[in-house]
Amino acid sequence: MARITVYSERARREARAISFDDRVEIAEQAAGDARASAPVYTGAYRDGIGVETAGDRVFIVDNDPDAIYVEFGTVDTPAFAALTDAARQYGRYSGWQPRGPGQRQ
């Protein structure tokens, strides 16, 4: 009989390191999908969509200062949710959820 000890934090750290390039590639695909479905009024929301990394973490972001209002909506405007919808297509999404009338599903 063999006894195996799995160090969960070390296993997670190694898995994140090994999968980093693949996660960046997936994020680039999702960002491309989000750009393709983004509304274009001035182009700032669409053009602000990209991928950023911090250590072994990968993020799909929008650097347009008004992106939060387009993505999640306001009292007066519906949520468009291009980034949220794209992230959901490629895996688990655990961020903010668009709400309110006119929300895209």
mmCIF file of N, CA, C and O in Angstrom:
data_model
loop_
_atom_site.group_PDB
_atom_site.id
_atom_site.type_symbol
_atom_site.label_atom_id
_atom_site.label_comp_id
_atom_site.label_asym_id
_atom_site.label_seq_id
_atom_site.Cartn_x
_atom_site.Cartn_y
_atom_site.Cartn_z
ATOM 1 N N MET A 1 0.839 -1.159 0.000
ATOM 2 C CA MET A 1 0.000 0.000 0.000
ATOM 3 C C MET A 1 0.895 1.238 0.000
ATOM 4 O O MET A 1 1.880 1.310 0.709
ATOM 5 N N ALA A 2 0.508 2.209 -0.833
ATOM 6 C CA ALA A 2 1.256 3.464 -0.914
ATOM 7 C C ALA A 2 0.453 4.559 -0.223
ATOM 8 O O ALA A 2 -0.769 4.562 -0.251
ATOM 9 N N ARG A 3 1.154 5.448 0.363
ATOM 10 C CA ARG A 3 0.507 6.583 1.019
ATOM 11 C C ARG A 3 0.941 7.846 0.268
ATOM 12 O O ARG A 3 2.138 8.066 0.078
ATOM 13 N N ILE A 4 -0.032 8.627 -0.150
ATOM 14 C CA ILE A 4 0.252 9.847 -0.911
ATOM 15 C C ILE A 4 -0.273 11.035 -0.126
ATOM 16 O O ILE A 4 -1.413 11.023 0.341
ATOM 17 N N THR A 5 0.544 12.053 -0.035
ATOM 18 C CA THR A 5 0.120 13.290 0.590
ATOM 19 C C THR A 5 0.057 14.355 -0.496
ATOM 20 O O THR A 5 1.040 14.590 -1.200
ATOM 21 N N VAL A 6 -1.097 14.978 -0.640
ATOM 22 C CA VAL A 6 -1.264 16.054 -1.607
ATOM 23 C C VAL A 6 -1.301 17.363 -0.831
ATOM 24 O O VAL A 6 -2.127 17.537 0.052
ATOM 25 N N TYR A 7 -0.405 18.243 -1.172
ATOM 26 C CA TYR A 7 -0.358 19.564 -0.569
ATOM 27 C C TYR A 7 -1.199 20.477 -1.449
ATOM 28 O O TYR A 7 -0.754 20.917 -2.502
ATOM 29 N N SER A 8 -2.429 20.733 -1.029
ATOM 30 C CA SER A 8 -3.404 21.384 -1.896
ATOM 31 C C SER A 8 -2.955 22.759 -2.390
ATOM 32 O O SER A 8 -3.147 23.082 -3.556
ATOM 33 N N GLU A 9 -2.367 23.569 -1.548
ATOM 34 C CA GLU A 9 -1.929 24.897 -1.997
ATOM 35 C C GLU A 9 -0.816 24.767 -3.034
ATOM 36 O O GLU A 9 -0.814 25.473 -4.037
ATOM 37 N N ARG A 10 0.097 23.874 -2.816
ATOM 38 C CA ARG A 10 1.179 23.666 -3.791
ATOM 39 C C ARG A 10 0.613 23.125 -5.107
ATOM 40 O O ARG A 10 1.030 23.551 -6.184
ATOM 41 N N ALA A 11 -0.342 22.218 -5.027
ATOM 42 C CA ALA A 11 -0.965 21.669 -6.237
ATOM 43 C C ALA A 11 -1.680 22.774 -7.014
ATOM 44 O O ALA A 11 -1.565 22.846 -8.244
ATOM 45 N N ARG A 12 -2.396 23.638 -6.323
ATOM 46 C CA ARG A 12 -3.072 24.767 -6.990
ATOM 47 C C ARG A 12 -2.060 25.693 -7.643
ATOM 48 O O ARG A 12 -2.249 26.133 -8.778
ATOM 49 N N ARG A 13 -1.000 26.016 -6.931
ATOM 50 C CA ARG A 13 0.033 26.907 -7.448
ATOM 51 C C ARG A 13 0.665 26.326 -8.711
ATOM 52 O O ARG A 13 0.838 27.010 -9.715
ATOM 53 N N GLU A 14 0.971 25.036 -8.683
ATOM 54 C CA GLU A 14 1.563 24.387 -9.855
ATOM 55 C C GLU A 14 0.574 24.327 -11.019
ATOM 56 O O GLU A 14 0.958 24.542 -12.168
ATOM 57 N N ALA A 15 -0.685 24.056 -10.722
ATOM 58 C CA ALA A 15 -1.701 24.007 -11.780
ATOM 59 C C ALA A 15 -1.866 25.376 -12.435
ATOM 60 O O ALA A 15 -1.976 25.471 -13.667
ATOM 61 N N ARG A 16 -1.862 26.447 -11.627
ATOM 62 C CA ARG A 16 -1.964 27.799 -12.197
ATOM 63 C C ARG A 16 -0.761 28.104 -13.078
ATOM 64 O O ARG A 16 -0.906 28.681 -14.153
ATOM 65 N N ALA A 17 0.419 27.711 -12.647
ATOM 66 C CA ALA A 17 1.626 27.974 -13.432
ATOM 67 C C ALA A 17 1.617 27.187 -14.743
ATOM 68 O O ALA A 17 1.915 27.728 -15.814
ATOM 69 N N ILE A 18 1.249 25.933 -14.679
ATOM 70 C CA ILE A 18 1.239 25.084 -15.872
ATOM 71 C C ILE A 18 0.189 25.547 -16.877
ATOM 72 O O ILE A 18 0.400 25.487 -18.083
ATOM 73 N N SER A 19 -0.950 26.026 -16.388
ATOM 74 C CA SER A 19 -2.058 26.386 -17.276
ATOM 75 C C SER A 19 -2.044 27.848 -17.718
ATOM 76 O O SER A 19 -2.918 28.270 -18.476
ATOM 77 N N PHE A 20 -1.048 28.628 -17.298
ATOM 78 C CA PHE A 20 -1.043 30.069 -17.543
ATOM 79 C C PHE A 20 -1.197 30.421 -19.024
ATOM 80 O O PHE A 20 -2.082 31.195 -19.399
ATOM 81 N N ASP A 21 -0.360 29.872 -19.889
ATOM 82 C CA ASP A 21 -0.417 30.220 -21.313
ATOM 83 C C ASP A 21 -1.767 29.857 -21.923
ATOM 84 O O ASP A 21 -2.311 30.617 -22.736
ATOM 85 N N ASP A 22 -2.320 28.718 -21.539
ATOM 86 C CA ASP A 22 -3.633 28.314 -22.051
ATOM 87 C C ASP A 22 -4.728 29.256 -21.560
ATOM 88 O O ASP A 22 -5.649 29.602 -22.310
ATOM 89 N N ARG A 23 -4.632 29.698 -20.310
ATOM 90 C CA ARG A 23 -5.636 30.616 -19.779
ATOM 91 C C ARG A 23 -5.552 31.970 -20.463
ATOM 92 O O ARG A 23 -6.577 32.606 -20.726
ATOM 93 N N VAL A 24 -4.335 32.417 -20.798
ATOM 94 C CA VAL A 24 -4.189 33.673 -21.550
ATOM 95 C C VAL A 24 -4.833 33.524 -22.927
ATOM 96 O O VAL A 24 -5.561 34.413 -23.384
ATOM 97 N N GLU A 25 -4.606 32.405 -23.578
ATOM 98 C CA GLU A 25 -5.196 32.162 -24.896
ATOM 99 C C GLU A 25 -6.732 32.150 -24.825
ATOM 100 O O GLU A 25 -7.400 32.751 -25.675
ATOM 101 N N ILE A 26 -7.283 31.493 -23.835
ATOM 102 C CA ILE A 26 -8.733 31.468 -23.655
ATOM 103 C C ILE A 26 -9.258 32.876 -23.395
ATOM 104 O O ILE A 26 -10.283 33.287 -23.952
ATOM 105 N N ALA A 27 -8.557 33.635 -22.565
ATOM 106 C CA ALA A 27 -8.977 35.012 -22.276
ATOM 107 C C ALA A 27 -8.942 35.863 -23.534
ATOM 108 O O ALA A 27 -9.835 36.694 -23.758
ATOM 109 N N GLU A 28 -7.939 35.682 -24.385
ATOM 110 C CA GLU A 28 -7.859 36.429 -25.650
ATOM 111 C C GLU A 28 -9.052 36.085 -26.541
ATOM 112 O O GLU A 28 -9.628 36.963 -27.187
ATOM 113 N N GLN A 29 -9.443 34.816 -26.574
ATOM 114 C CA GLN A 29 -10.610 34.405 -27.363
ATOM 115 C C GLN A 29 -11.871 35.060 -26.814
ATOM 116 O O GLN A 29 -12.696 35.585 -27.574
ATOM 117 N N ALA A 30 -12.038 35.032 -25.503
ATOM 118 C CA ALA A 30 -13.213 35.641 -24.882
ATOM 119 C C ALA A 30 -13.224 37.148 -25.117
ATOM 120 O O ALA A 30 -14.279 37.732 -25.407
ATOM 121 N N ALA A 31 -12.075 37.795 -25.008
ATOM 122 C CA ALA A 31 -11.990 39.237 -25.258
ATOM 123 C C ALA A 31 -12.370 39.546 -26.702
ATOM 124 O O ALA A 31 -13.073 40.527 -26.974
ATOM 125 N N GLY A 32 -11.932 38.708 -27.636
ATOM 126 C CA GLY A 32 -12.308 38.890 -29.033
ATOM 127 C C GLY A 32 -13.808 38.769 -29.233
ATOM 128 O O GLY A 32 -14.413 39.552 -29.974
ATOM 129 N N ASP A 33 -14.418 37.794 -28.573
ATOM 130 C CA ASP A 33 -15.869 37.635 -28.643
ATOM 131 C C ASP A 33 -16.578 38.862 -28.070
ATOM 132 O O ASP A 33 -17.572 39.339 -28.625
ATOM 133 N N ALA A 34 -16.067 39.359 -26.946
ATOM 134 C CA ALA A 34 -16.671 40.534 -26.314
ATOM 135 C C ALA A 34 -16.550 41.750 -27.223
ATOM 136 O O ALA A 34 -17.515 42.510 -27.382
ATOM 137 N N ARG A 35 -15.384 41.944 -27.832
ATOM 138 C CA ARG A 35 -15.213 43.071 -28.763
ATOM 139 C C ARG A 35 -16.181 42.958 -29.941
ATOM 140 O O ARG A 35 -16.749 43.947 -30.393
ATOM 141 N N ALA A 36 -16.368 41.733 -30.436
ATOM 142 C CA ALA A 36 -17.251 41.525 -31.593
ATOM 143 C C ALA A 36 -18.711 41.839 -31.261
ATOM 144 O O ALA A 36 -19.462 42.255 -32.148
ATOM 145 N N SER A 37 -19.121 41.643 -30.009
ATOM 146 C CA SER A 37 -20.519 41.884 -29.652
ATOM 147 C C SER A 37 -20.732 43.204 -28.920
ATOM 148 O O SER A 37 -21.870 43.542 -28.582
ATOM 149 N N ALA A 38 -19.669 43.956 -28.687
ATOM 150 C CA ALA A 38 -19.771 45.211 -27.936
ATOM 151 C C ALA A 38 -20.488 46.284 -28.753
ATOM 152 O O ALA A 38 -20.305 46.376 -29.963
ATOM 153 N N PRO A 39 -21.293 47.096 -28.080
ATOM 154 C CA PRO A 39 -21.919 48.212 -28.787
ATOM 155 C C PRO A 39 -20.856 49.244 -29.159
ATOM 156 O O PRO A 39 -19.859 49.392 -28.458
ATOM 157 N N VAL A 40 -21.045 49.915 -30.268
ATOM 158 C CA VAL A 40 -20.064 50.912 -30.709
ATOM 159 C C VAL A 40 -20.766 52.260 -30.869
ATOM 160 O O VAL A 40 -21.454 52.489 -31.854
ATOM 161 N N TYR A 41 -20.607 53.085 -29.862
ATOM 162 C CA TYR A 41 -21.094 54.464 -29.950
ATOM 163 C C TYR A 41 -19.902 55.354 -30.269
ATOM 164 O O TYR A 41 -19.877 56.032 -31.276
ATOM 165 N N THR A 42 -18.896 55.320 -29.404
ATOM 166 C CA THR A 42 -17.661 56.060 -29.658
ATOM 167 C C THR A 42 -16.514 55.100 -29.978
ATOM 168 O O THR A 42 -15.483 55.528 -30.464
ATOM 169 N N GLY A 43 -16.692 53.839 -29.668
ATOM 170 C CA GLY A 43 -15.643 52.840 -29.849
ATOM 171 C C GLY A 43 -14.800 52.626 -28.609
ATOM 172 O O GLY A 43 -14.015 51.688 -28.548
ATOM 173 N N ALA A 44 -14.954 53.484 -27.604
ATOM 174 C CA ALA A 44 -14.112 53.395 -26.403
ATOM 175 C C ALA A 44 -14.369 52.107 -25.621
ATOM 176 O O ALA A 44 -13.425 51.486 -25.124
ATOM 177 N N TYR A 45 -15.626 51.721 -25.488
ATOM 178 C CA TYR A 45 -15.956 50.485 -24.754
ATOM 179 C C TYR A 45 -15.348 49.291 -25.480
ATOM 180 O O TYR A 45 -14.646 48.483 -24.879
ATOM 181 N N ARG A 46 -15.605 49.159 -26.777
ATOM 182 C CA ARG A 46 -15.076 48.040 -27.561
ATOM 183 C C ARG A 46 -13.543 48.036 -27.562
ATOM 184 O O ARG A 46 -12.916 47.008 -27.340
ATOM 185 N N ASP A 47 -12.952 49.201 -27.792
ATOM 186 C CA ASP A 47 -11.495 49.279 -27.900
ATOM 187 C C ASP A 47 -10.782 49.132 -26.559
ATOM 188 O O ASP A 47 -9.581 48.855 -26.526
ATOM 189 N N GLY A 48 -11.513 49.290 -25.459
ATOM 190 C CA GLY A 48 -10.907 49.138 -24.136
ATOM 191 C C GLY A 48 -10.822 47.698 -23.667
ATOM 192 O O GLY A 48 -10.181 47.397 -22.661
ATOM 193 N N ILE A 49 -11.463 46.776 -24.392
ATOM 194 C CA ILE A 49 -11.481 45.365 -23.989
ATOM 195 C C ILE A 49 -10.136 44.721 -24.281
ATOM 196 O O ILE A 49 -9.597 44.867 -25.377
ATOM 197 N N GLY A 50 -9.590 44.031 -23.296
ATOM 198 C CA GLY A 50 -8.304 43.363 -23.464
ATOM 199 C C GLY A 50 -8.061 42.341 -22.372
ATOM 200 O O GLY A 50 -8.953 42.023 -21.585
ATOM 201 N N VAL A 51 -6.848 41.856 -22.340
ATOM 202 C CA VAL A 51 -6.442 40.844 -21.363
ATOM 203 C C VAL A 51 -5.273 41.397 -20.560
ATOM 204 O O VAL A 51 -4.344 41.974 -21.128
ATOM 205 N N GLU A 52 -5.330 41.227 -19.260
ATOM 206 C CA GLU A 52 -4.232 41.620 -18.375
ATOM 207 C C GLU A 52 -3.886 40.444 -17.482
ATOM 208 O O GLU A 52 -4.729 39.598 -17.194
ATOM 209 N N THR A 53 -2.636 40.409 -17.053
ATOM 210 C CA THR A 53 -2.193 39.379 -16.127
ATOM 211 C C THR A 53 -1.550 40.033 -14.912
ATOM 212 O O THR A 53 -1.018 41.137 -14.995
ATOM 213 N N ALA A 54 -1.633 39.337 -13.807
ATOM 214 C CA ALA A 54 -0.975 39.764 -12.569
ATOM 215 C C ALA A 54 -0.481 38.488 -11.897
ATOM 216 O O ALA A 54 -1.276 37.693 -11.404
ATOM 217 N N GLY A 55 0.817 38.271 -11.957
ATOM 218 C CA GLY A 55 1.361 37.019 -11.437
ATOM 219 C C GLY A 55 0.843 35.875 -12.287
ATOM 220 O O GLY A 55 0.981 35.885 -13.505
ATOM 221 N N ASP A 56 0.186 34.912 -11.663
ATOM 222 C CA ASP A 56 -0.359 33.779 -12.416
ATOM 223 C C ASP A 56 -1.853 33.937 -12.690
ATOM 224 O O ASP A 56 -2.503 33.019 -13.165
ATOM 225 N N ARG A 57 -2.391 35.120 -12.421
ATOM 226 C CA ARG A 57 -3.817 35.369 -12.648
ATOM 227 C C ARG A 57 -4.025 36.046 -14.000
ATOM 228 O O ARG A 57 -3.207 36.830 -14.439
ATOM 229 N N VAL A 58 -5.160 35.738 -14.641
ATOM 230 C CA VAL A 58 -5.484 36.262 -15.965
ATOM 231 C C VAL A 58 -6.858 36.922 -15.888
ATOM 232 O O VAL A 58 -7.790 36.346 -15.342
ATOM 233 N N PHE A 59 -6.968 38.122 -16.462
ATOM 234 C CA PHE A 59 -8.203 38.893 -16.389
ATOM 235 C C PHE A 59 -8.609 39.383 -17.769
ATOM 236 O O PHE A 59 -7.763 39.814 -18.542
ATOM 237 N N ILE A 60 -9.913 39.353 -18.051
ATOM 238 C CA ILE A 60 -10.472 40.045 -19.202
ATOM 239 C C ILE A 60 -10.963 41.376 -18.657
ATOM 240 O O ILE A 60 -11.748 41.403 -17.706
ATOM 241 N N VAL A 61 -10.510 42.466 -19.229
ATOM 242 C CA VAL A 61 -10.796 43.790 -18.679
ATOM 243 C C VAL A 61 -11.332 44.723 -19.755
ATOM 244 O O VAL A 61 -11.226 44.438 -20.949
ATOM 245 N N ASP A 62 -11.889 45.833 -19.315
ATOM 246 C CA ASP A 62 -12.209 46.934 -20.206
ATOM 247 C C ASP A 62 -11.703 48.198 -19.534
ATOM 248 O O ASP A 62 -12.148 48.548 -18.444
ATOM 249 N N ASN A 63 -10.766 48.859 -20.173
ATOM 250 C CA ASN A 63 -10.131 50.034 -19.594
ATOM 251 C C ASN A 63 -10.845 51.345 -19.911
ATOM 252 O O ASN A 63 -10.358 52.411 -19.546
ATOM 253 N N ASP A 64 -11.999 51.276 -20.569
ATOM 254 C CA ASP A 64 -12.813 52.474 -20.788
ATOM 255 C C ASP A 64 -13.393 52.887 -19.434
ATOM 256 O O ASP A 64 -14.021 52.060 -18.752
ATOM 257 N N PRO A 65 -13.208 54.138 -19.015
ATOM 258 C CA PRO A 65 -13.735 54.569 -17.716
ATOM 259 C C PRO A 65 -15.251 54.392 -17.575
ATOM 260 O O PRO A 65 -15.755 54.248 -16.460
ATOM 261 N N ASP A 66 -15.979 54.390 -18.684
ATOM 262 C CA ASP A 66 -17.428 54.238 -18.635
ATOM 263 C C ASP A 66 -17.884 52.795 -18.832
ATOM 264 O O ASP A 66 -19.081 52.518 -18.901
ATOM 265 N N ALA A 67 -16.956 51.852 -18.923
ATOM 266 C CA ALA A 67 -17.302 50.455 -19.212
ATOM 267 C C ALA A 67 -18.259 49.865 -18.181
ATOM 268 O O ALA A 67 -19.148 49.094 -18.542
ATOM 269 N N ILE A 68 -18.099 50.209 -16.937
ATOM 270 C CA ILE A 68 -18.961 49.631 -15.898
ATOM 271 C C ILE A 68 -20.424 49.961 -16.151
ATOM 272 O O ILE A 68 -21.312 49.146 -15.922
ATOM 273 N N TYR A 69 -20.698 51.161 -16.682
ATOM 274 C CA TYR A 69 -22.071 51.566 -16.946
ATOM 275 C C TYR A 69 -22.647 50.828 -18.152
ATOM 276 O O TYR A 69 -23.828 50.469 -18.165
ATOM 277 N N VAL A 70 -21.814 50.602 -19.167
ATOM 278 C CA VAL A 70 -22.266 49.873 -20.348
ATOM 279 C C VAL A 70 -22.462 48.397 -19.997
ATOM 280 O O VAL A 70 -23.462 47.784 -20.366
ATOM 281 N N GLU A 71 -21.509 47.839 -19.275
ATOM 282 C CA GLU A 71 -21.544 46.414 -18.939
ATOM 283 C C GLU A 71 -22.704 46.063 -18.003
ATOM 284 O O GLU A 71 -23.431 45.101 -18.231
ATOM 285 N N PHE A 72 -22.880 46.833 -16.946
ATOM 286 C CA PHE A 72 -23.853 46.490 -15.910
ATOM 287 C C PHE A 72 -25.103 47.348 -15.909
ATOM 288 O O PHE A 72 -26.034 47.076 -15.169
ATOM 289 N N GLY A 73 -25.147 48.379 -16.738
ATOM 290 C CA GLY A 73 -26.320 49.228 -16.834
ATOM 291 C C GLY A 73 -26.401 50.252 -15.717
ATOM 292 O O GLY A 73 -25.590 50.266 -14.791
ATOM 293 N N THR A 74 -27.377 51.121 -15.848
ATOM 294 C CA THR A 74 -27.658 52.141 -14.839
ATOM 295 C C THR A 74 -29.168 52.170 -14.636
ATOM 296 O O THR A 74 -29.898 51.381 -15.217
ATOM 297 N N VAL A 75 -29.624 53.096 -13.865
ATOM 298 C CA VAL A 75 -31.060 53.258 -13.663
ATOM 299 C C VAL A 75 -31.738 53.567 -15.002
ATOM 300 O O VAL A 75 -32.850 53.131 -15.261
ATOM 301 N N ASP A 76 -31.030 54.298 -15.858
ATOM 302 C CA ASP A 76 -31.610 54.758 -17.122
ATOM 303 C C ASP A 76 -31.257 53.904 -18.333
ATOM 304 O O ASP A 76 -31.884 54.050 -19.378
ATOM 305 N N THR A 77 -30.245 53.072 -18.232
ATOM 306 C CA THR A 77 -29.807 52.299 -19.405
ATOM 307 C C THR A 77 -29.683 50.824 -19.046
ATOM 308 O O THR A 77 -29.249 50.468 -17.948
ATOM 309 N N PRO A 78 -30.030 49.946 -19.973
ATOM 310 C CA PRO A 78 -29.923 48.515 -19.704
ATOM 311 C C PRO A 78 -28.466 48.052 -19.728
ATOM 312 O O PRO A 78 -27.606 48.689 -20.340
ATOM 313 N N ALA A 79 -28.216 46.940 -19.084
ATOM 314 C CA ALA A 79 -26.887 46.322 -19.115
ATOM 315 C C ALA A 79 -26.662 45.695 -20.487
ATOM 316 O O ALA A 79 -27.569 45.062 -21.030
ATOM 317 N N PHE A 80 -25.464 45.860 -21.031
ATOM 318 C CA PHE A 80 -25.157 45.199 -22.294
ATOM 319 C C PHE A 80 -24.429 43.879 -22.048
ATOM 320 O O PHE A 80 -24.673 42.895 -22.722
ATOM 321 N N ALA A 81 -23.517 43.843 -21.101
ATOM 322 C CA ALA A 81 -22.866 42.619 -20.601
ATOM 323 C C ALA A 81 -22.025 41.859 -21.622
ATOM 324 O O ALA A 81 -21.984 40.637 -21.613
ATOM 325 N N ALA A 82 -21.317 42.554 -22.505
ATOM 326 C CA ALA A 82 -20.470 41.872 -23.492
ATOM 327 C C ALA A 82 -19.363 41.062 -22.817
ATOM 328 O O ALA A 82 -19.109 39.913 -23.194
ATOM 329 N N LEU A 83 -18.698 41.626 -21.827
ATOM 330 C CA LEU A 83 -17.619 40.907 -21.136
ATOM 331 C C LEU A 83 -18.167 39.741 -20.316
ATOM 332 O O LEU A 83 -17.618 38.641 -20.338
ATOM 333 N N THR A 84 -19.249 39.986 -19.592
ATOM 334 C CA THR A 84 -19.842 38.942 -18.762
ATOM 335 C C THR A 84 -20.296 37.763 -19.620
ATOM 336 O O THR A 84 -20.013 36.606 -19.304
ATOM 337 N N ASP A 85 -20.994 38.064 -20.710
ATOM 338 C CA ASP A 85 -21.472 36.999 -21.596
ATOM 339 C C ASP A 85 -20.314 36.218 -22.201
ATOM 340 O O ASP A 85 -20.362 34.986 -22.294
ATOM 341 N N ALA A 86 -19.252 36.921 -22.615
ATOM 342 C CA ALA A 86 -18.087 36.244 -23.194
ATOM 343 C C ALA A 86 -17.405 35.346 -22.160
ATOM 344 O O ALA A 86 -17.043 34.212 -22.458
ATOM 345 N N ALA A 87 -17.250 35.837 -20.932
ATOM 346 C CA ALA A 87 -16.605 35.046 -19.882
ATOM 347 C C ALA A 87 -17.397 33.780 -19.594
ATOM 348 O O ALA A 87 -16.823 32.701 -19.391
ATOM 349 N N ARG A 88 -18.712 33.890 -19.595
ATOM 350 C CA ARG A 88 -19.566 32.725 -19.325
ATOM 351 C C ARG A 88 -19.412 31.639 -20.389
ATOM 352 O O ARG A 88 -19.617 30.463 -20.101
ATOM 353 N N GLN A 89 -19.079 32.026 -21.618
ATOM 354 C CA GLN A 89 -18.936 31.055 -22.702
ATOM 355 C C GLN A 89 -17.687 30.184 -22.540
ATOM 356 O O GLN A 89 -17.607 29.104 -23.108
ATOM 357 N N TYR A 90 -16.713 30.664 -21.778
ATOM 358 C CA TYR A 90 -15.431 29.971 -21.687
ATOM 359 C C TYR A 90 -15.150 29.361 -20.321
ATOM 360 O O TYR A 90 -14.058 28.855 -20.094
ATOM 361 N N GLY A 91 -16.096 29.424 -19.420
ATOM 362 C CA GLY A 91 -15.845 28.815 -18.121
ATOM 363 C C GLY A 91 -16.674 29.454 -17.038
ATOM 364 O O GLY A 91 -17.625 30.180 -17.288
ATOM 365 N N ARG A 92 -16.267 29.210 -15.840
ATOM 366 C CA ARG A 92 -16.985 29.719 -14.677
ATOM 367 C C ARG A 92 -16.765 31.221 -14.548
ATOM 368 O O ARG A 92 -15.644 31.707 -14.616
ATOM 369 N N TYR A 93 -17.836 31.935 -14.349
ATOM 370 C CA TYR A 93 -17.770 33.381 -14.131
ATOM 371 C C TYR A 93 -18.298 33.660 -12.740
ATOM 372 O O TYR A 93 -19.386 33.215 -12.383
ATOM 373 N N SER A 94 -17.530 34.408 -11.938
ATOM 374 C CA SER A 94 -17.950 34.653 -10.561
ATOM 375 C C SER A 94 -17.962 36.129 -10.203
ATOM 376 O O SER A 94 -17.992 36.482 -9.045
ATOM 377 N N GLY A 95 -17.950 36.983 -11.215
ATOM 378 C CA GLY A 95 -17.933 38.424 -10.953
ATOM 379 C C GLY A 95 -19.318 39.004 -10.754
ATOM 380 O O GLY A 95 -20.290 38.286 -10.525
ATOM 381 N N TRP A 96 -19.406 40.312 -10.857
ATOM 382 C CA TRP A 96 -20.679 41.006 -10.729
ATOM 383 C C TRP A 96 -21.650 40.504 -11.774
ATOM 384 O O TRP A 96 -21.257 40.084 -12.861
ATOM 385 N N GLN A 97 -22.920 40.588 -11.470
ATOM 386 C CA GLN A 97 -23.972 40.141 -12.381
ATOM 387 C C GLN A 97 -24.773 41.336 -12.870
ATOM 388 O O GLN A 97 -25.241 42.137 -12.057
ATOM 389 N N PRO A 98 -24.963 41.465 -14.186
ATOM 390 C CA PRO A 98 -25.822 42.528 -14.700
ATOM 391 C C PRO A 98 -27.246 42.320 -14.189
ATOM 392 O O PRO A 98 -27.723 41.197 -14.089
ATOM 393 N N ARG A 99 -27.925 43.407 -13.891
ATOM 394 C CA ARG A 99 -29.288 43.324 -13.375
ATOM 395 C C ARG A 99 -30.144 44.405 -14.011
ATOM 396 O O ARG A 99 -29.651 45.361 -14.550
ATOM 397 N N GLY A 100 -31.427 44.218 -13.872
ATOM 398 C CA GLY A 100 -32.357 45.259 -14.265
ATOM 399 C C GLY A 100 -33.038 44.989 -15.588
ATOM 400 O O GLY A 100 -32.719 44.055 -16.287
ATOM 401 N N PRO A 101 -34.005 45.844 -15.903
ATOM 402 C CA PRO A 101 -34.756 45.699 -17.146
ATOM 403 C C PRO A 101 -33.828 45.791 -18.348
ATOM 404 O O PRO A 101 -32.877 46.555 -18.353
ATOM 405 N N GLY A 102 -34.111 44.999 -19.339
ATOM 406 C CA GLY A 102 -33.329 45.034 -20.555
ATOM 407 C C GLY A 102 -32.041 44.236 -20.495
ATOM 408 O O GLY A 102 -31.267 44.248 -21.430
ATOM 409 N N GLN A 103 -31.806 43.552 -19.390
ATOM 410 C CA GLN A 103 -30.577 42.765 -19.265
ATOM 411 C C GLN A 103 -30.541 41.683 -20.327
ATOM 412 O O GLN A 103 -31.505 41.006 -20.560
ATOM 413 N N ARG A 104 -29.418 41.564 -20.976
ATOM 414 C CA ARG A 104 -29.238 40.495 -21.971
ATOM 415 C C ARG A 104 -28.972 39.201 -21.245
ATOM 416 O O ARG A 104 -28.234 39.153 -20.292
ATOM 417 N N GLN A 105 -29.514 38.131 -21.717
ATOM 418 C CA GLN A 105 -29.259 36.810 -21.138
ATOM 419 C C GLN A 105 -28.508 35.945 -22.101
ATOM 420 O O GLN A 105 -28.697 35.931 -23.233
#
